[in-house]
Coordinates of C-alpha atoms in Angstrom, one line a residue:
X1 CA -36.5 -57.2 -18.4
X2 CA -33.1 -55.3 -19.0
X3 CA -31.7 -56.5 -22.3
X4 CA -27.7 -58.2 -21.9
X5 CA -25.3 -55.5 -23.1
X6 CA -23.3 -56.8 -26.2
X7 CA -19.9 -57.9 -26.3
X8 CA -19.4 -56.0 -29.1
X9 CA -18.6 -52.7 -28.8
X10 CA -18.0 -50.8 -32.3
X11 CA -18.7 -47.1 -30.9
X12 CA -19.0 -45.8 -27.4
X13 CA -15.7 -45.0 -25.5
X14 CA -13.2 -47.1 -27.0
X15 CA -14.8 -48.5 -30.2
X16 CA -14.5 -52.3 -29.7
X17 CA -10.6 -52.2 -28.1
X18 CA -11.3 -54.3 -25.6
X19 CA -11.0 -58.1 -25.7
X20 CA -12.6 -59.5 -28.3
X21 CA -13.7 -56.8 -30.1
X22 CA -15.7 -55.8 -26.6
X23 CA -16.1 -52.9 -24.3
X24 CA -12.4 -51.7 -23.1
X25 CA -14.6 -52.4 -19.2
X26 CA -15.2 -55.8 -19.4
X27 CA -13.3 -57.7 -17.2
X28 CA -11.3 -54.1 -16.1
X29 CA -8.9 -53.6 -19.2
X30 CA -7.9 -50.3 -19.8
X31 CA -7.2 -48.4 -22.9
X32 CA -5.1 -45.2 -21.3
X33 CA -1.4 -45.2 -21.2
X34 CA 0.3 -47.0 -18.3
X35 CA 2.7 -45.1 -16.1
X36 CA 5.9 -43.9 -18.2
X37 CA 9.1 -46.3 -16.8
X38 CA 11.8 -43.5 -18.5
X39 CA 13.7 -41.6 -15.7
X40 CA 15.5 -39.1 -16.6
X41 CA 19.1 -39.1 -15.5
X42 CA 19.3 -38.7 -11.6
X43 CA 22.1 -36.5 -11.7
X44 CA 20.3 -33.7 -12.9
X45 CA 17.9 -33.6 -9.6
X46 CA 18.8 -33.5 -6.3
X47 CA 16.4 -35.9 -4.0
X48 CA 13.9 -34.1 -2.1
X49 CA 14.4 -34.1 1.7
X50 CA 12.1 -33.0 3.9
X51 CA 13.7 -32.3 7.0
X52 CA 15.3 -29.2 4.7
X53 CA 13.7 -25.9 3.8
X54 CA 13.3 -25.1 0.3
X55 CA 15.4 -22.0 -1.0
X56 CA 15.4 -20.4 -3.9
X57 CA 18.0 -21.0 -6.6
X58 CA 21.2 -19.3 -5.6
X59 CA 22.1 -19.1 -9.5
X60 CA 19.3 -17.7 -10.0
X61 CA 19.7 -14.7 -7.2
X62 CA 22.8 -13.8 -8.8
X63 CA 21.5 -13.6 -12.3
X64 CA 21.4 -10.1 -13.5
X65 CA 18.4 -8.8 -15.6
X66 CA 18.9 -7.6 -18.7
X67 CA 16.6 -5.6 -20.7
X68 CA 13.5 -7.7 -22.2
X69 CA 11.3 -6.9 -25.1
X70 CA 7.9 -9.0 -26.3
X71 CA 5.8 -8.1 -28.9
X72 CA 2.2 -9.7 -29.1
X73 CA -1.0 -9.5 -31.5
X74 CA -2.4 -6.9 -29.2
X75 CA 0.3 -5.5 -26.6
X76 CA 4.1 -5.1 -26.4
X77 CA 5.9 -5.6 -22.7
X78 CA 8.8 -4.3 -21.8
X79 CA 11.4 -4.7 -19.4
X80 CA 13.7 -1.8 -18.5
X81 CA 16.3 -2.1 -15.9
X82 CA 17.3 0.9 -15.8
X83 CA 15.7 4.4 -14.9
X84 CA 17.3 6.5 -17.9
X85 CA 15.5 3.0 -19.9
X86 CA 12.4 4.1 -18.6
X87 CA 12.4 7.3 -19.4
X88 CA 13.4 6.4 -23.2
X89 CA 10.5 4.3 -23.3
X90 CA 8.1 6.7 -21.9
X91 CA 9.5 9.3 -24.3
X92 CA 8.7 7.1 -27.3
X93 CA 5.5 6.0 -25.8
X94 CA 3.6 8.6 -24.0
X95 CA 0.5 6.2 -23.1
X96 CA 2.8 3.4 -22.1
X97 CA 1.3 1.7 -18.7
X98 CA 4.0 1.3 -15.7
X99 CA 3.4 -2.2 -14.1
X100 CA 4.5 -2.9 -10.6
X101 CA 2.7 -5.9 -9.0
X102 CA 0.3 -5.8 -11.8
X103 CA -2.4 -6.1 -8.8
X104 CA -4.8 -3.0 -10.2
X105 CA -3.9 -3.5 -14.1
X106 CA -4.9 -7.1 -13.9
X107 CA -7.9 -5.9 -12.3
X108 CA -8.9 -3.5 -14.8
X109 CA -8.0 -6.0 -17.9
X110 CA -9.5 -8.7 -16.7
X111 CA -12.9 -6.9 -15.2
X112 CA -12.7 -3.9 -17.0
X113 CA -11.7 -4.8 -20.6
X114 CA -9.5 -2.6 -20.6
X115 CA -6.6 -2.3 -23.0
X116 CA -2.9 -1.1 -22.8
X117 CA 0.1 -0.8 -24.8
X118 CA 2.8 -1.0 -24.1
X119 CA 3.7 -2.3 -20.8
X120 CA 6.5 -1.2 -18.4
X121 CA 7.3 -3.7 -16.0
X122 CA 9.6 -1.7 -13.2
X123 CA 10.2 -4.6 -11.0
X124 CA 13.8 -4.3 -12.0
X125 CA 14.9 -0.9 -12.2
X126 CA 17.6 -0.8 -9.5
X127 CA 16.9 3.5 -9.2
X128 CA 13.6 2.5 -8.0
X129 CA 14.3 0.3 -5.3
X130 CA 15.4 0.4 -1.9
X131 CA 14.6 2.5 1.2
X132 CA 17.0 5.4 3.1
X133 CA 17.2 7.0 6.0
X134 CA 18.2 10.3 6.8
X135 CA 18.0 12.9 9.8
X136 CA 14.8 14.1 8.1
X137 CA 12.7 10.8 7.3
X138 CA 12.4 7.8 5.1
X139 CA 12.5 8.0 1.2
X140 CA 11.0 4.9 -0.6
X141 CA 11.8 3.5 -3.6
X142 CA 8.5 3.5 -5.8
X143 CA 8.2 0.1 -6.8
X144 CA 9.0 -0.8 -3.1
X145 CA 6.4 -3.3 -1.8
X146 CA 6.1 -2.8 1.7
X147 CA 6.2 0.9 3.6
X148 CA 7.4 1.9 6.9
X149 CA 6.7 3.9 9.8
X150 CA 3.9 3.4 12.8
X151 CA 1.0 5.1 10.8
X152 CA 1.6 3.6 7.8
X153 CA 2.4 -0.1 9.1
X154 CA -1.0 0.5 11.1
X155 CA -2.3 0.0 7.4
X156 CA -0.7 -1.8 5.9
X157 CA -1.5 -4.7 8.2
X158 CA -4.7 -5.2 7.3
X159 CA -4.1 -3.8 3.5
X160 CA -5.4 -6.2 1.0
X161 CA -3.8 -9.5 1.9
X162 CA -0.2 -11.0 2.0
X163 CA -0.4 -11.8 -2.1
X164 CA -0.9 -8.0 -2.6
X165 CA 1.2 -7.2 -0.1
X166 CA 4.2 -8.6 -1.2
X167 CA 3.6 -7.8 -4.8
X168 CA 1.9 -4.3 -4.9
X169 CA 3.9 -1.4 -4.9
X170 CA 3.9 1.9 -3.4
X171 CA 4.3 4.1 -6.1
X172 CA 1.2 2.0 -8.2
X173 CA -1.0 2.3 -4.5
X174 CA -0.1 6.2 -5.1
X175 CA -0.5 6.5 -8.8
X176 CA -3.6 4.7 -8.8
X177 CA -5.6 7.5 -6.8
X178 CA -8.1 5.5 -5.7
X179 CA -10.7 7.1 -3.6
X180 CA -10.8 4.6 -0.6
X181 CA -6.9 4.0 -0.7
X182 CA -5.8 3.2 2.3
X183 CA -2.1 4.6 2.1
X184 CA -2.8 7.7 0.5
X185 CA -4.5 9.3 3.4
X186 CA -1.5 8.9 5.7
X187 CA 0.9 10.2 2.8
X188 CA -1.5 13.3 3.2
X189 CA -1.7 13.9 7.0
X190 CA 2.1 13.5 7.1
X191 CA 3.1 16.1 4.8
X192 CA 5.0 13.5 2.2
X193 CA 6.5 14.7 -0.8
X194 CA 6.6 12.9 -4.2
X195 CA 9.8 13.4 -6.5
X196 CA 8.5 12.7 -10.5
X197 CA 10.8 13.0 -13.4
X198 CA 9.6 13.7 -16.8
X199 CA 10.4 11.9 -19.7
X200 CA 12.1 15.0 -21.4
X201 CA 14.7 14.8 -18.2
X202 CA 17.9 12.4 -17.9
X203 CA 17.6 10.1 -15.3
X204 CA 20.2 12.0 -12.8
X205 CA 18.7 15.3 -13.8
X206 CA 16.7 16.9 -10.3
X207 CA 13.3 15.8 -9.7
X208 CA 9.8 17.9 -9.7
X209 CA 9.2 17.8 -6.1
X210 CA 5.0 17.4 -5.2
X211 CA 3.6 17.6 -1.9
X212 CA 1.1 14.9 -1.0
X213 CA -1.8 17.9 -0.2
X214 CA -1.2 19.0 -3.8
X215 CA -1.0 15.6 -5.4
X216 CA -4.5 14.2 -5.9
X217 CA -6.3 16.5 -7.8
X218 CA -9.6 14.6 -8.9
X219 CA -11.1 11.3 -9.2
X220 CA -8.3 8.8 -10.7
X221 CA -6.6 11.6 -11.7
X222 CA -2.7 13.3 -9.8
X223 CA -0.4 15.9 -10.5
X224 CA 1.6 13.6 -12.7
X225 CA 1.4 14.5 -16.8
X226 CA 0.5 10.7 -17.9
X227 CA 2.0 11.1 -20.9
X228 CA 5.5 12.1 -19.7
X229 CA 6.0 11.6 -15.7
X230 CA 6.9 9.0 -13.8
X231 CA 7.2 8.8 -9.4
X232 CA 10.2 7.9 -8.5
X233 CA 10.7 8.6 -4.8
X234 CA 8.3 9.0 -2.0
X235 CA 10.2 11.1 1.1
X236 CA 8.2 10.5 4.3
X237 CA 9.4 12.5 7.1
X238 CA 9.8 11.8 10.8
X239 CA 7.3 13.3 13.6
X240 CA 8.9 16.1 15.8
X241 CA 9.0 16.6 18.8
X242 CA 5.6 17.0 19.9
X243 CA 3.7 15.6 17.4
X244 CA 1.6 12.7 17.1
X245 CA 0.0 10.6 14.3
X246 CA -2.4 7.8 13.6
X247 CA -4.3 6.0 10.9
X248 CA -7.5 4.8 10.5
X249 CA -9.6 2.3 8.7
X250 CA -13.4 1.1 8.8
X251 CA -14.3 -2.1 6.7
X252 CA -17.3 -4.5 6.8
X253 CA -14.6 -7.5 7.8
X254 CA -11.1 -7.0 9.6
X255 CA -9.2 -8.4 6.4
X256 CA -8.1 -7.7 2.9
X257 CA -11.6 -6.0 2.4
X258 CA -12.1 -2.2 0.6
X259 CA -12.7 -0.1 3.4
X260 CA -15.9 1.8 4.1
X261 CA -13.8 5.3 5.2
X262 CA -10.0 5.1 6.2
X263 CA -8.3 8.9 7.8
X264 CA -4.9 9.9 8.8
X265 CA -4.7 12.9 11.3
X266 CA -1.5 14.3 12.5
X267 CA -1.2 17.1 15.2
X268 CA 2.2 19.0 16.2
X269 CA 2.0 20.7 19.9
X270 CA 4.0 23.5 20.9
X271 CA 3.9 24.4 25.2
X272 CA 0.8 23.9 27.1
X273 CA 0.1 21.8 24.5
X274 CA -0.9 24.3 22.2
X275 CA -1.9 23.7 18.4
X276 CA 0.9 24.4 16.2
X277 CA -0.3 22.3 13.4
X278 CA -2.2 19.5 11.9
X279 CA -3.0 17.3 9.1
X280 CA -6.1 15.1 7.7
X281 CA -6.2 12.8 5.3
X282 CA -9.5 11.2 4.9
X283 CA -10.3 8.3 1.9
X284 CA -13.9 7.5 0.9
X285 CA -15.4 10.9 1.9
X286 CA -14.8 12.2 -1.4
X287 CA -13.9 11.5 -5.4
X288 CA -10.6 11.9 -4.3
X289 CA -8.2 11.6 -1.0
X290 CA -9.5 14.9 0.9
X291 CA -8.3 17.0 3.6
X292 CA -10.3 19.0 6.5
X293 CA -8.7 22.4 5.4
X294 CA -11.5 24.1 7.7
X295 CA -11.0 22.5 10.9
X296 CA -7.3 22.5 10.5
X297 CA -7.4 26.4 10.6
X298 CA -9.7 26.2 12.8
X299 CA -7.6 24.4 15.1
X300 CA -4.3 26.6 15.0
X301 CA -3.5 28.4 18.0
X302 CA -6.0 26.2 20.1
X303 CA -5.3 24.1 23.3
X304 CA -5.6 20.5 22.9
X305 CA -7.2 18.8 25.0
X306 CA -10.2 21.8 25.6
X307 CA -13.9 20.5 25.4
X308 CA -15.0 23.5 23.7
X309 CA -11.8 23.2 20.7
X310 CA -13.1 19.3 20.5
X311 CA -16.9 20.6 19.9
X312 CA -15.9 23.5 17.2
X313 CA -13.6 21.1 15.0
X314 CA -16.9 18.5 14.9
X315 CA -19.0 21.0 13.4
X316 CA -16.5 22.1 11.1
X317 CA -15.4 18.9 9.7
X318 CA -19.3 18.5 8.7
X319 CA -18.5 21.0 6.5
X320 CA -15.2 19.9 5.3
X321 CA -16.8 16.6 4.7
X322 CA -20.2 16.9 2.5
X323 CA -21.7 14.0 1.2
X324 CA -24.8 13.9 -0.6
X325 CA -27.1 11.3 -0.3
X326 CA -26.6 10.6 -4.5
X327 CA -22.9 9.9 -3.7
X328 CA -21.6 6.1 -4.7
X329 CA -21.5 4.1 -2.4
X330 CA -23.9 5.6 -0.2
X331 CA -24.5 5.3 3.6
X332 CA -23.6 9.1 3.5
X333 CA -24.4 9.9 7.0
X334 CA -22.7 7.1 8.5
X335 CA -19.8 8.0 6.4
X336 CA -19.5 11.4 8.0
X337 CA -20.6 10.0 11.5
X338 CA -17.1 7.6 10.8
X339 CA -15.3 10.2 10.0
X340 CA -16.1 12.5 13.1
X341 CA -15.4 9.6 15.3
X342 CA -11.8 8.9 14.1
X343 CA -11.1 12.3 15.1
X344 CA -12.5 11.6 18.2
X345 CA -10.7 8.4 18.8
X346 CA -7.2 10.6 17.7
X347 CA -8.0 13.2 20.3
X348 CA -8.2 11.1 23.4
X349 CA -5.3 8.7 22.2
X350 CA -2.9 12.0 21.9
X351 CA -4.3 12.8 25.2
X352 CA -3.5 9.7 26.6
X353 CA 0.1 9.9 24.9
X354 CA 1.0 13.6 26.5
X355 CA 0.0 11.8 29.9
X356 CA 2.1 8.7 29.5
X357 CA 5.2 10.9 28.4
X358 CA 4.3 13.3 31.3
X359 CA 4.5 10.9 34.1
X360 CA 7.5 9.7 32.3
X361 CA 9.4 12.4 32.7
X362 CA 8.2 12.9 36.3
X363 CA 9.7 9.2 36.7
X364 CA 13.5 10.5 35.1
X365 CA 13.1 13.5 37.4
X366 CA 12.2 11.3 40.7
X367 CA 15.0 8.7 39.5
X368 CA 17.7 11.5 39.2
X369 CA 16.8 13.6 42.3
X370 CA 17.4 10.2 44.1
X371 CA 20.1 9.6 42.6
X372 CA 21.8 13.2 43.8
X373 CA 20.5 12.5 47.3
X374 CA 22.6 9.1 46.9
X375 CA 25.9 10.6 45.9
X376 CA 25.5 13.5 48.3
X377 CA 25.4 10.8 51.2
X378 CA 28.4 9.0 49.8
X379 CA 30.1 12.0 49.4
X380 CA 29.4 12.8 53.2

């Protein structure tokens, strides 16, 4: 038989502070602090109500940043707020790390072990924010969060998920030069330039201008000098007249997942939709973000839209696209097979665009030959 527990309880949980000397169980008494009665003054809270959304602190919208400066054990952090800041920093610092949404640094900290300082958190730096428009495109803001236009937006909606979305930044997507980016391609295909200042330059002085097809340069690695440049501006231009663009992106799951291979292709047409000139931008094919050099010169002068054209530029862009069967990642040939049939999928849909625009225009002309007919009678 089970022996009957004594009332005394020197050890255990409570060492004898229940009744008698006993466990603090027996007859349900409790050693933890009761629930605190202190209030603190009503008046400094207002009571929640929930037929009313929740906003964020109007003070605190209007507060102005100022510059910030921590120093830890192992980093320091700072917080510019201005761009001519930034550049002081950088030019004290050479191997100090620009933070934006903090998205691939904490990745590479956390994961990697990796170390920095110290840190530049750009969030605030009023030169590197906003978006304009002009006759000739859009110029972003680097530490904007969320890009523009139909190919890019194509992306971006099923680029990471809303977290990293709303905290990531362009410029750190750009910077970053990852392999399988998903923006970079399209920055490539649509003949983007990047404006960079140097950390010897004031901030009003003009910037370096890079084009996007001259930018990434290796694996991880740009045309910005890390120890002195910073990207400031990224100009994406409209499409012509004539021209056509689209992005791509192949993932195991539909949702903030890396993708397998992601392209941009562009084409301009000039009459009888002849090709005046295009633009690839392929991720995951190669160390880097790659272009199909080949089967864009190739493709010059050619008709759109002719079998034969469609057949060359597939056999070409297995030579602008080599992967061995070594490369990381792997699944080389169905890498290349991707990448052939986004091409593919861009030829008909441009096809299917000069068709719709086509018997557009055949509509205008129908509409205004009636509409001559119409006045003629009334003039009659």
């Amino acid at each position: 038989s089970f022996a009957t527990p004594s009332k005394k309880a020197s050890g255990g949980c409570c060492g004898g502070a229940g009744p008698d000397g006993g466990c603090c169980k027996d007859n349900k008494v409790s050693t933890y602090p009761q629930e605190s009665t202190v209030r603190f003054p009503s008046v400094l809270f207002k009571s929640y109500d929930p037929t009313q959304e929740l906003i964020f602190p109007p003070r605190l919208m209007k507060k102005v940043p100022e510059p910030l400066h921590f120093q830890g054990r192992k980093a320091q952090w700072f917080r510019p707020t201005t761009l001519a800041q930034v550049l002081q920093i950088k030019a004290a610092y050479p191997s100090a790390k620009f933070v934006g949404g903090n998205t691939e640094i904490g990745v590479e900290t956390k994961f990697k072990y990796m170390e920095y300082s110290p840190y530049v958190y750009l969030h605030d730096v009023a030169e590197l924010q906003g978006v304009k428009i002009t006759d000739e495109g859009i110029t972003i803001g680097a530490n904007v969060t969320a890009p523009v236009l139909t190919a890019l937006l194509a992306n971006i909606k099923y680029f990471a998920g809303n977290q990293i979305r709303n905290a990531a930044s362009v410029a750190g997507n750009v910077a970053t030069a990852s392999p399988i980016s998903d923006l970079n391609p399209v920055f490539v295909a649509s003949n983007t330039e990047f404006s960079i200042l140097s950390s010897d330059q004031s901030a009003d002085a003009a910037a370096r201008v890079v084009p996007a097809t001259n930018f990434f340069v290796g694996y991880r690695k740009t045309a910005l000098n890390p120890a002195t440049d910073i990207l400031t501006e990224i100009h994406v231009p409209f499409t012509r007249p004539g021209e056509y663009i689209r992005s791509f992106k192949q993932a195991k799951r539909k949702d903030d997942d890396i993708a397998i291979v992601t392209a941009a292709i562009r084409v301009q047409l000039g009459p009888d939709n002849t090709i005046v000139e295009t633009g690839f931008g392929y991720g995951g094919m190669s160390a880097f973000t790659c272009q199909a050099k080949k089967t864009s010169e190739f493709l010059k002068g050619k008709r759109w839209g002719d079998k034969a054209v469609l057949d060359g530029a597939l056999e070409l862009l297995d030579e602008d696209l080599p992967m061995q069967y070594s490369t990381p990642g792997g699944m080389p040939e169905y890498r290349r097979t991707l990448a052939k049939s986004f091409f593919v999928r861009f030829w008909w849909d441009v096809i299917e665009q000069i068709k719709i625009e086509v018997e557009h225009d055949h509509g205008d002309i129908k509409l205004l030959t009636e509409e001559i007919h119409r006045d003629i009678s009334l003039g009659a």
